[in-house]
XYZ file of C-alpha atoms in Angstrom:
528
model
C 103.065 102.686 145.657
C 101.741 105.849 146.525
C 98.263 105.467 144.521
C 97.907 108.901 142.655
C 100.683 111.415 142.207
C 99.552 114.461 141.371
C 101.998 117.061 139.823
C 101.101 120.919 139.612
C 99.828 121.937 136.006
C 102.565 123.395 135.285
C 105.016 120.598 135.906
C 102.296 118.677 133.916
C 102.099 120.665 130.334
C 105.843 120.563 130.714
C 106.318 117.080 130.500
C 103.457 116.612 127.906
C 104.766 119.003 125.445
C 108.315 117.535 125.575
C 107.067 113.556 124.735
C 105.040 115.847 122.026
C 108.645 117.097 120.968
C 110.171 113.697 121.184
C 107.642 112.437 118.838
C 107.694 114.990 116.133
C 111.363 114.179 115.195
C 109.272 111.122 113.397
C 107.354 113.473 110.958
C 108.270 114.331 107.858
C 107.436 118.398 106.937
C 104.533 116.795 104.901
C 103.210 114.230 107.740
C 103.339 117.390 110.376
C 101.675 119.162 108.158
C 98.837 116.300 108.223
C 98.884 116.064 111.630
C 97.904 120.052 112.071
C 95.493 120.059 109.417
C 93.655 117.499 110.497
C 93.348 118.731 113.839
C 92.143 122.162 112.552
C 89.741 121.239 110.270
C 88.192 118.592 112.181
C 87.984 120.997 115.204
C 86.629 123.975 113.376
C 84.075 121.587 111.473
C 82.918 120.362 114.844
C 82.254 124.240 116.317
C 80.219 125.375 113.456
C 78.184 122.566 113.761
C 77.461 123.998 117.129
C 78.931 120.798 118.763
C 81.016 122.311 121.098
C 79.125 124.832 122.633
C 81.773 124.807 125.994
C 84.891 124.869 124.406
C 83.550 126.824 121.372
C 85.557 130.495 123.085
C 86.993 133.134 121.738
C 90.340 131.872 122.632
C 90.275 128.534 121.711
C 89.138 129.487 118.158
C 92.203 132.075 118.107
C 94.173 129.162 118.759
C 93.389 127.229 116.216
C 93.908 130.561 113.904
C 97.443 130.409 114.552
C 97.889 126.289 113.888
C 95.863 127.059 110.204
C 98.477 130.129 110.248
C 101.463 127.853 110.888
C 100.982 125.540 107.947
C 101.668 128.583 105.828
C 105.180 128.789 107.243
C 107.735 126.682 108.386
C 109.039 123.615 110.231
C 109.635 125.433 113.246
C 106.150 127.318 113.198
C 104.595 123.890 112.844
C 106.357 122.515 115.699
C 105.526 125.528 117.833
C 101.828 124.990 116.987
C 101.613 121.180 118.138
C 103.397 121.894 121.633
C 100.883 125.159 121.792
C 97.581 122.737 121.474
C 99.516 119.631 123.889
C 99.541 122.364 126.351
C 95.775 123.534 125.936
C 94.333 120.378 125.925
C 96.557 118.712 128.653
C 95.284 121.847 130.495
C 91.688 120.577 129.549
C 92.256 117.091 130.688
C 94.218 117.381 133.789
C 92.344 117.361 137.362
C 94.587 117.626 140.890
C 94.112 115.173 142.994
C 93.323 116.235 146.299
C 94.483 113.855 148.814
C 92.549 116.437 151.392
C 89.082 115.936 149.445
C 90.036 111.690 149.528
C 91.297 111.903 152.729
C 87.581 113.660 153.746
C 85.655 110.962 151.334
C 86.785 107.799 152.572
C 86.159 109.173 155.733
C 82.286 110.042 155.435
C 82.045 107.322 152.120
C 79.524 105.294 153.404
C 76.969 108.191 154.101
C 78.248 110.303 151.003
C 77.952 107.770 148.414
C 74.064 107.902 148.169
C 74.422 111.773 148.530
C 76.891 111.613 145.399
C 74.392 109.489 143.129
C 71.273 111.753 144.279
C 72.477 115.099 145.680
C 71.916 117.800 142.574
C 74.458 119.918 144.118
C 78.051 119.873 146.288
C 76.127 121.580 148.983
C 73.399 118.042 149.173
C 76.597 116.140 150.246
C 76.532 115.399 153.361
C 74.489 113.679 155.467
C 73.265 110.386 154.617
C 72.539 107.473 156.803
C 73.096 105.050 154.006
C 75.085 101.460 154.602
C 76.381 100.468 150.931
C 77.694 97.367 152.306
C 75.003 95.347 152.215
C 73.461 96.385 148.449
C 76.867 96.321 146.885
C 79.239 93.388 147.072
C 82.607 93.441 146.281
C 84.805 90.088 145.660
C 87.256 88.402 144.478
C 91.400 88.269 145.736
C 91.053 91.518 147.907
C 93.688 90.883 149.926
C 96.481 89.688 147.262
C 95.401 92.701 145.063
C 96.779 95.188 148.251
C 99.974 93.339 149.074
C 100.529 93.849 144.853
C 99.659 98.073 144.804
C 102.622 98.240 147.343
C 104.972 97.217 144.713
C 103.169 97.405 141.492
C 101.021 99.895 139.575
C 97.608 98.407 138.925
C 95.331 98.729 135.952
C 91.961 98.568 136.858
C 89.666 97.263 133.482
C 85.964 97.189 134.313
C 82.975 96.164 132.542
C 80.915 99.372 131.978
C 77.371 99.585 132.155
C 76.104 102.568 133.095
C 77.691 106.237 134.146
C 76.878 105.461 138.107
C 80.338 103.014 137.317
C 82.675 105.325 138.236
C 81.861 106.502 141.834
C 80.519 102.415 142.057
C 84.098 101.479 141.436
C 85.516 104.104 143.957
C 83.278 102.754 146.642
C 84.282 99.391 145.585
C 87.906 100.186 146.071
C 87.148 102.113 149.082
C 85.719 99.211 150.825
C 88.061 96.511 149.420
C 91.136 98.781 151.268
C 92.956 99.499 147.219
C 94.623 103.048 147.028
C 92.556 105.487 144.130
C 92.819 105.270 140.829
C 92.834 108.288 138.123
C 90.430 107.490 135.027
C 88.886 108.834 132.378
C 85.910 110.383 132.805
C 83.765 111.600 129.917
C 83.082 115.452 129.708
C 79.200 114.961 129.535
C 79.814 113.175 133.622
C 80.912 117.200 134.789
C 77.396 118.537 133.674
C 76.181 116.777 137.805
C 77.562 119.459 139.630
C 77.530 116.813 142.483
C 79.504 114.170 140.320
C 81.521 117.114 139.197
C 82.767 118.076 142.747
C 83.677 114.788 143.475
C 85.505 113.514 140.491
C 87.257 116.474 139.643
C 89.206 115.821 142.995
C 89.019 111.709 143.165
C 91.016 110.927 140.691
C 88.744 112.000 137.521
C 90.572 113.491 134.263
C 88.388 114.815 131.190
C 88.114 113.193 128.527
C 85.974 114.979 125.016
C 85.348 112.008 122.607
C 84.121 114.510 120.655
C 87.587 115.334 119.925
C 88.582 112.640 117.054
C 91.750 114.075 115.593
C 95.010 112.385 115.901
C 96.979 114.887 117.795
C 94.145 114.819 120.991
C 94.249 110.924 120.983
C 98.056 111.412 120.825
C 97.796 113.479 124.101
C 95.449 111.655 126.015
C 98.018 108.606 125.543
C 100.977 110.298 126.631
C 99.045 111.771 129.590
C 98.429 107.648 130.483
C 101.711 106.977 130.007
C 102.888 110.127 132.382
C 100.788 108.945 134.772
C 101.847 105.054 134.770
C 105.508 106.658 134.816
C 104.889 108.096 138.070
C 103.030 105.590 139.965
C 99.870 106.503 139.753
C 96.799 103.724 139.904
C 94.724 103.576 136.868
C 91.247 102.970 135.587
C 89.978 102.287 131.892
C 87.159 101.234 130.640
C 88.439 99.207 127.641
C 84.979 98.411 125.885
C 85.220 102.503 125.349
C 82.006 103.430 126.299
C 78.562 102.110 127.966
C 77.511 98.515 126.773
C 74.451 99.551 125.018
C 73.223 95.961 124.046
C 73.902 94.814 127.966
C 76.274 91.943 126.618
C 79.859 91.690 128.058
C 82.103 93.186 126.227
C 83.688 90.990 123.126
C 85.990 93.313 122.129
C 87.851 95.868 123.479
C 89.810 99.043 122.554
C 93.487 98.740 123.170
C 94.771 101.901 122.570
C 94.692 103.177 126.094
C 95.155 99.777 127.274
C 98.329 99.949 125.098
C 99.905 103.063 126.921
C 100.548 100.547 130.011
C 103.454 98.319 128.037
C 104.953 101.401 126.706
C 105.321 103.064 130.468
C 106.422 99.584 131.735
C 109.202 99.560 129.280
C 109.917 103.197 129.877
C 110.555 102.149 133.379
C 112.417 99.183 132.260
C 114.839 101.192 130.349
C 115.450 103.928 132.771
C 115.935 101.332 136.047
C 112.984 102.850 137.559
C 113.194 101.373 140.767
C 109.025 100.118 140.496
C 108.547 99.984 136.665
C 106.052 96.827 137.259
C 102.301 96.967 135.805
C 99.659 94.702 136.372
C 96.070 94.509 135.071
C 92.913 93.750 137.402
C 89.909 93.099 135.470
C 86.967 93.771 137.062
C 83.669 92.717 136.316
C 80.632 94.874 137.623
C 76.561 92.667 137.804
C 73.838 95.157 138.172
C 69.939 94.250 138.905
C 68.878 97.182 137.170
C 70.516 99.410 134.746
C 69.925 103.439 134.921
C 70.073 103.511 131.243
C 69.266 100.487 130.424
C 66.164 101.939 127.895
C 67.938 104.581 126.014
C 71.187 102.006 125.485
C 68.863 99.190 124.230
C 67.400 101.563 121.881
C 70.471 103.199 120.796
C 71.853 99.738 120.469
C 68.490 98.679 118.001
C 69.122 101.127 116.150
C 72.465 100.491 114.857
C 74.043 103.773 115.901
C 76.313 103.248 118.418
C 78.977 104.703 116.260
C 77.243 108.105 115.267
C 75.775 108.454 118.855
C 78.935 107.538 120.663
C 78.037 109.907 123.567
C 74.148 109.653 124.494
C 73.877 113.346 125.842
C 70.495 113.293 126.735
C 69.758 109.798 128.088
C 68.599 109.066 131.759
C 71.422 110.079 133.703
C 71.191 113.877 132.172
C 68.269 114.150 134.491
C 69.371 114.615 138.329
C 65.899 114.144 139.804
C 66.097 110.823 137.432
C 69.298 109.770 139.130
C 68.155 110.825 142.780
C 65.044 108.384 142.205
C 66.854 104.987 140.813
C 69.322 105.604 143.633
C 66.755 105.694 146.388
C 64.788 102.434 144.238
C 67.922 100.321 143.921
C 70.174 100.959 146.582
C 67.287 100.420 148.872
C 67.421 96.933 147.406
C 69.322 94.216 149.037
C 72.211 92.745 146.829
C 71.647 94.679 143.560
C 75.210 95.381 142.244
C 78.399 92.635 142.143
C 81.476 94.214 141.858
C 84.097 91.405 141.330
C 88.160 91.846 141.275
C 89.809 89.947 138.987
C 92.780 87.461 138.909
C 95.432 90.226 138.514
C 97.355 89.682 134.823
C 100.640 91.007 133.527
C 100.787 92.825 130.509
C 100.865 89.958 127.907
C 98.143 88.551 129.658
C 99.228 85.487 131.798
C 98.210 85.495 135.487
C 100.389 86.054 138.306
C 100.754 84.906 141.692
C 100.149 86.423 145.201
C 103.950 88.178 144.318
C 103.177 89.458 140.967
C 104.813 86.814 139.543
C 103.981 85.775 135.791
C 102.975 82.350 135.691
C 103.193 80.098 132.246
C 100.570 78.226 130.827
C 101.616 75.415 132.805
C 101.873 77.035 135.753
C 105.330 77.784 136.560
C 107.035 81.054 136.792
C 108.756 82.925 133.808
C 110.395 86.488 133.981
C 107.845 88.770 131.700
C 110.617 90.693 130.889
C 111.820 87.975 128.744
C 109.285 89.073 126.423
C 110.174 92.635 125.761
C 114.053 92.552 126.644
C 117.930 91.323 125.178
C 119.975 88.817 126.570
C 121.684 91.959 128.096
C 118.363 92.835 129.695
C 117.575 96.489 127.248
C 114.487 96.720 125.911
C 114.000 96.239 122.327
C 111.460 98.445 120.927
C 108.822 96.941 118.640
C 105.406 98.430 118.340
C 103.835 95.402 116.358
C 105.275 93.287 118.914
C 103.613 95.315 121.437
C 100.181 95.237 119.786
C 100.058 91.612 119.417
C 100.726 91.064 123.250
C 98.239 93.866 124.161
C 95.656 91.989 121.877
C 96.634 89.067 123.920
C 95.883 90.813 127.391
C 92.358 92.131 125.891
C 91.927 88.280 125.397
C 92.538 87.736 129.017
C 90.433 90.357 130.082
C 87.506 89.363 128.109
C 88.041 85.697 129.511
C 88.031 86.190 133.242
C 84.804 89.088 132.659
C 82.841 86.014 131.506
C 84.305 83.951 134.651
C 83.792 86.541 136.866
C 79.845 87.397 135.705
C 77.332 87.560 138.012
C 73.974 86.362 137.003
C 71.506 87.769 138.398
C 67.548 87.493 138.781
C 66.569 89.868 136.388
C 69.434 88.640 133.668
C 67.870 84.967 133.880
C 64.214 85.847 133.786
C 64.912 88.477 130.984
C 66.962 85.538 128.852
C 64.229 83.052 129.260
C 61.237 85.698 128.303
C 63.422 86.997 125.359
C 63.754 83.448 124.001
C 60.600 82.548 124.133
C 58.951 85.333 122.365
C 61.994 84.257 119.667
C 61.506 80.540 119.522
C 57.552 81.517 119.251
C 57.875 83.823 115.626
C 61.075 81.750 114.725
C 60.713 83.681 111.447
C 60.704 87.477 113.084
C 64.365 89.406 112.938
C 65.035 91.514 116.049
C 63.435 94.706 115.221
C 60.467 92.991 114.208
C 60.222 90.788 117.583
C 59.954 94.364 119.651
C 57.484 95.674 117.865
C 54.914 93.036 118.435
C 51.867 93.559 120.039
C 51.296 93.062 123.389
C 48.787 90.495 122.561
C 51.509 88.804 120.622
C 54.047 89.047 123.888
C 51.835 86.984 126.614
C 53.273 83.781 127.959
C 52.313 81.347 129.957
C 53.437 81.635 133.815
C 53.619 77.368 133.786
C 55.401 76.968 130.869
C 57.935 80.132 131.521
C 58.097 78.423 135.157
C 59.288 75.433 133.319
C 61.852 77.013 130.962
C 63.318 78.891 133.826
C 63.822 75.975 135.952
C 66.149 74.452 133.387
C 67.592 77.345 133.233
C 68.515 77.754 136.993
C 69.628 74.074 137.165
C 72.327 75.098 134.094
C 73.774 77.930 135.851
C 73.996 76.194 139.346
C 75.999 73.581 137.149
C 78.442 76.225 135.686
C 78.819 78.112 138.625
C 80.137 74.665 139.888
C 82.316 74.370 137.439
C 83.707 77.879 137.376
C 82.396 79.146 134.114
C 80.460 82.248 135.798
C 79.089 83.337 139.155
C 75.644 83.293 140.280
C 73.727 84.930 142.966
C 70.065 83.690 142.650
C 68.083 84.281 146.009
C 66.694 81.852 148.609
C 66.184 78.239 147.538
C 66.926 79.283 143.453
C 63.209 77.662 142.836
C 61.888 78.952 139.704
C 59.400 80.787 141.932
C 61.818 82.511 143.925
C 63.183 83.587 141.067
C 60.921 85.195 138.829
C 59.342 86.391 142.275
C 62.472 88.607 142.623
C 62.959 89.715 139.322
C 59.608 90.941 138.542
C 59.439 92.950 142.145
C 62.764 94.353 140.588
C 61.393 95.343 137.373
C 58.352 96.811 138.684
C 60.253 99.229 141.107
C 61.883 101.337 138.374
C 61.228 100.898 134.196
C 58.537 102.569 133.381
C 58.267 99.915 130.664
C 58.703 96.808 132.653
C 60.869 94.105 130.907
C 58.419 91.906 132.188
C 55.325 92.219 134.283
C 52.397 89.256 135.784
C 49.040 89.604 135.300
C 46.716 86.824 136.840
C 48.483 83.155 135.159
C 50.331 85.012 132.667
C 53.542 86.742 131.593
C 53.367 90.542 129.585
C 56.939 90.836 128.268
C 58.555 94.072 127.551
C 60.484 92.983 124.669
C 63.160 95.412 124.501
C 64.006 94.981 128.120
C 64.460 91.572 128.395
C 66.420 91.352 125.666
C 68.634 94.068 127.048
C 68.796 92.087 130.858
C 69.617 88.774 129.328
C 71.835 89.763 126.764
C 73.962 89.519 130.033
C 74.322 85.830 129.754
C 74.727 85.238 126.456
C 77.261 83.016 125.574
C 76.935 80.020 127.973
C 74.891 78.241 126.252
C 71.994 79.209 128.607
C 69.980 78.862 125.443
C 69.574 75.076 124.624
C 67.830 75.008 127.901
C 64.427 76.868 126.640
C 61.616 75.688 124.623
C 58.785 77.630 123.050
């Protein structure tokens, strides 16, 4: 596979506006009528609320003059309108790829990729004597996952933490020898000129959550699909947005993931000769999180629906980004980047030749699933979202395998449950706003606790229930040693801090660091 094709705009708009046209055979005059009114309203609602301040121009508002014009005439003036506003906001989405610009990166990645997290502008790009290799690891089946991209499109669905992911993950792939990806990239990531440069040309399309009407989520999964359809390597972030509690994601959002099983059986039907799609989960570990203060408070306070896009957090502020770079990629081993075991699309594994493999092991033929006797495709969209539900499922199951725990993830668990098990009668919110009188511990006793909890994770990173990567002899001194020399080196706030034979914890922070390995039970281990 050739990693990213990128066709001209032109050549793009043309193909979105006619799956735009092949769709609106399915409306009725009253449900296209729907479809442009809600896209009108909710758009103009949004620009006199002054939230759309870039896209708020003279010419975008005339367009949406004429779609309120069209529902006062007919079918055809309708019609007219929805292919006019595919083609503006495909125009809006769509970045070239520039193999020149990747050609260029991968060849100057190592230096550039500090230079992209703290250079304020393109011109700051260049030269950096940074080695990424040994802060950032990347695992997992590296070398099965780029015998499979020579024969198979691959879905790349990562954990997301924080908005350094993105160029993270095209380091990652960089280094693990994977062809690019194209992915979604929020249109608050553009306002970094630097990140700007370099996304725009690496893969990056725009994507405005802001924009909540059907007809722009319509486009934004055709332009998936059009992009599966020709080959091209793809990255989602299927939790939607930043993890603002720091947990794993539970649940995901399958409507992007969703566009991959409709391209596949696109393919499928037209005898494309590479129609194949497989899914790579990928699970990213971070020491320290950028954001981690404004997403635990956003998370606290219930609003991660009316604040889906923090605008003003941490990573708004360049100098802010230039200085956690410089603290935490001049820290050994601060970021795990692990591959997943590649899936198919109902969510079984496959082999080393992107063959689907059964529960018991033995090889099936996934089209099975989704095709006759005759081998056509039978269309069924229910059917579809059960098997994608199935795949999210899958995903969810190998992030949890595939998790990382780190020092500051264990030492933040243990300091968050102790501070819980000590006012067992204290709700959340309550527990953060404690004194710090209230949030001293013990260094013995939190010694103790952690100890247990080291021994449990050793035990299920045995087993294979999660990874660990705990540092020198994983003594509960060693331990806490590291963390706390992590947390002092960038919150203001520290999650948690030593003073003399005690612990001050910073409530909010641990709680965000080990939300990280909740679920394993990690728990039963600590005592009050």
């Amino acid at each position: 596979m050739t990693g990213i094709e990128s066709p001209g705009m032109h050549e793009t708009v043309g193909g979105m506006q006619k799956r735009a046209r092949d769709r609106l055979g399915d409306f009725s005059d009253q449900g296209l009528y729907a479809y442009i009114a809600d896209a009108v309203y909710q758009e103009r609602r949004r620009i006199e609320q002054g939230k759309a301040k870039d896209d708020g121009t003279p010419q975008y508002a005339a367009l949406l003059e004429r779609a309120a014009g069209s529902l006062r005439s007919d079918r055809a003036a309708m019609e007219r309108t929805v292919t006019d506003l595919v083609g503006h906001y495909t125009r809006e989405i769509h970045n070239l790829f520039s193999k020149r610009t990747y050609s260029f990166a991968t060849r100057i990645l190592p230096g550039a990729l500090t230079r992209l997290l703290t250079a304020s502008r393109p011109t700051q790009l260049l030269g950096a004597d940074f080695d990424p290799a040994s802060r950032i690891q990347v695992g997992g089946p590296i070398e099965t996952l780029r015998k499979l991209a020579e024969t198979h499109t691959l879905m790349m669905t990562p954990t997301h933490l924080s908005n350094l992911d993105s160029p993270l993950l095209g380091y990652a792939l960089y280094n693990a020898g994977l062809p690019p990806c194209i992915y979604g990239a929020g249109l608050n990531l553009f306002t970094n000129p630097a990140m700007a440069f370099f996304m725009s040309r690496l893969g990056a399309y725009t994507v405005d959550r802001r924009k909540t009407h059907t007809l722009y989520k319509d486009v934004l999964k055709d332009y998936s699909i059009e992009a599966f359809r020709r080959g091209s390597h793809s990255l989602f972030f299927p939790g939607g947005t930043r993890s603002r509690s720091g947990r794993l994601e539970e649940r995901l959002k399958k409507g992007l993931m969703g566009t991959a099983i409709v391209a596949w059986q696109e393919g499928l039907a037209a005898k494309a000769k590479n129609p194949e799609i497989l899914v790579v989960p990928v699970t990213m570990s971070f020491a320290l999180v950028l954001e981690a203060e404004t997403l635990i408070e956003d998370a606290l306070a219930a609003a991660g629906q009316s604040r889906y896009i923090i605008t003003d957090d941490e990573f708004s502020e360049a100098r802010t980004v230039a200085s956690f770079a410089r603290r935490v990629l001049n820290l050994d081993a601060s970021i795990y980047i692990t591959f997943g075991q590649p899936l198919d699309l109902i969510g079984n594994p496959v082999n080393e030749r992107g063959i689907s493999l059964g529960p018991d092991g033995k090889e099936l033929d996934r089209r099975d699933y989704v095709t006759d006797k005759q081998g056509d495709v039978i269309w069924d969209d229910q059917r579809d979202r059960i098997y994608t539900a199935r795949l999210a499922r899958s995903i969810t199951r190998t992030y949890k395998r595939d998790n990382t725990a780190l020092p500051t993830h264990v030492v933040g668990l243990v300091a968050w449950e102790m501070l819980r098990q000590r006012f067992p009668r204290l709700d959340t919110f309550q527990l953060v706003s404690l004194t710090r009188a209230e949030r001293i511990l013990p260094r013995q006793a939190f010694a103790m606790n952690l100890a247990r909890v080291i021994n449990a994770i050793r035990q299920r990173a045995a087993d294979g229930i999660l990874r660990e990567a705990l540092p020198g002899d994983k003594s509960a001194d060693a331990v806490l040693d590291d963390a706390l020399f992590r947390f002092r080196g960038y919150h203001k706030r520290q999650a948690l801090r030593a003073e003399g034979n005690q612990l001050i914890i910073g409530a909010k922070l641990s709680l965000y660091y080990g939300n990280r390995l909740r679920g394993y039970g990690l728990e039963e281990e600590i005592s009050a």
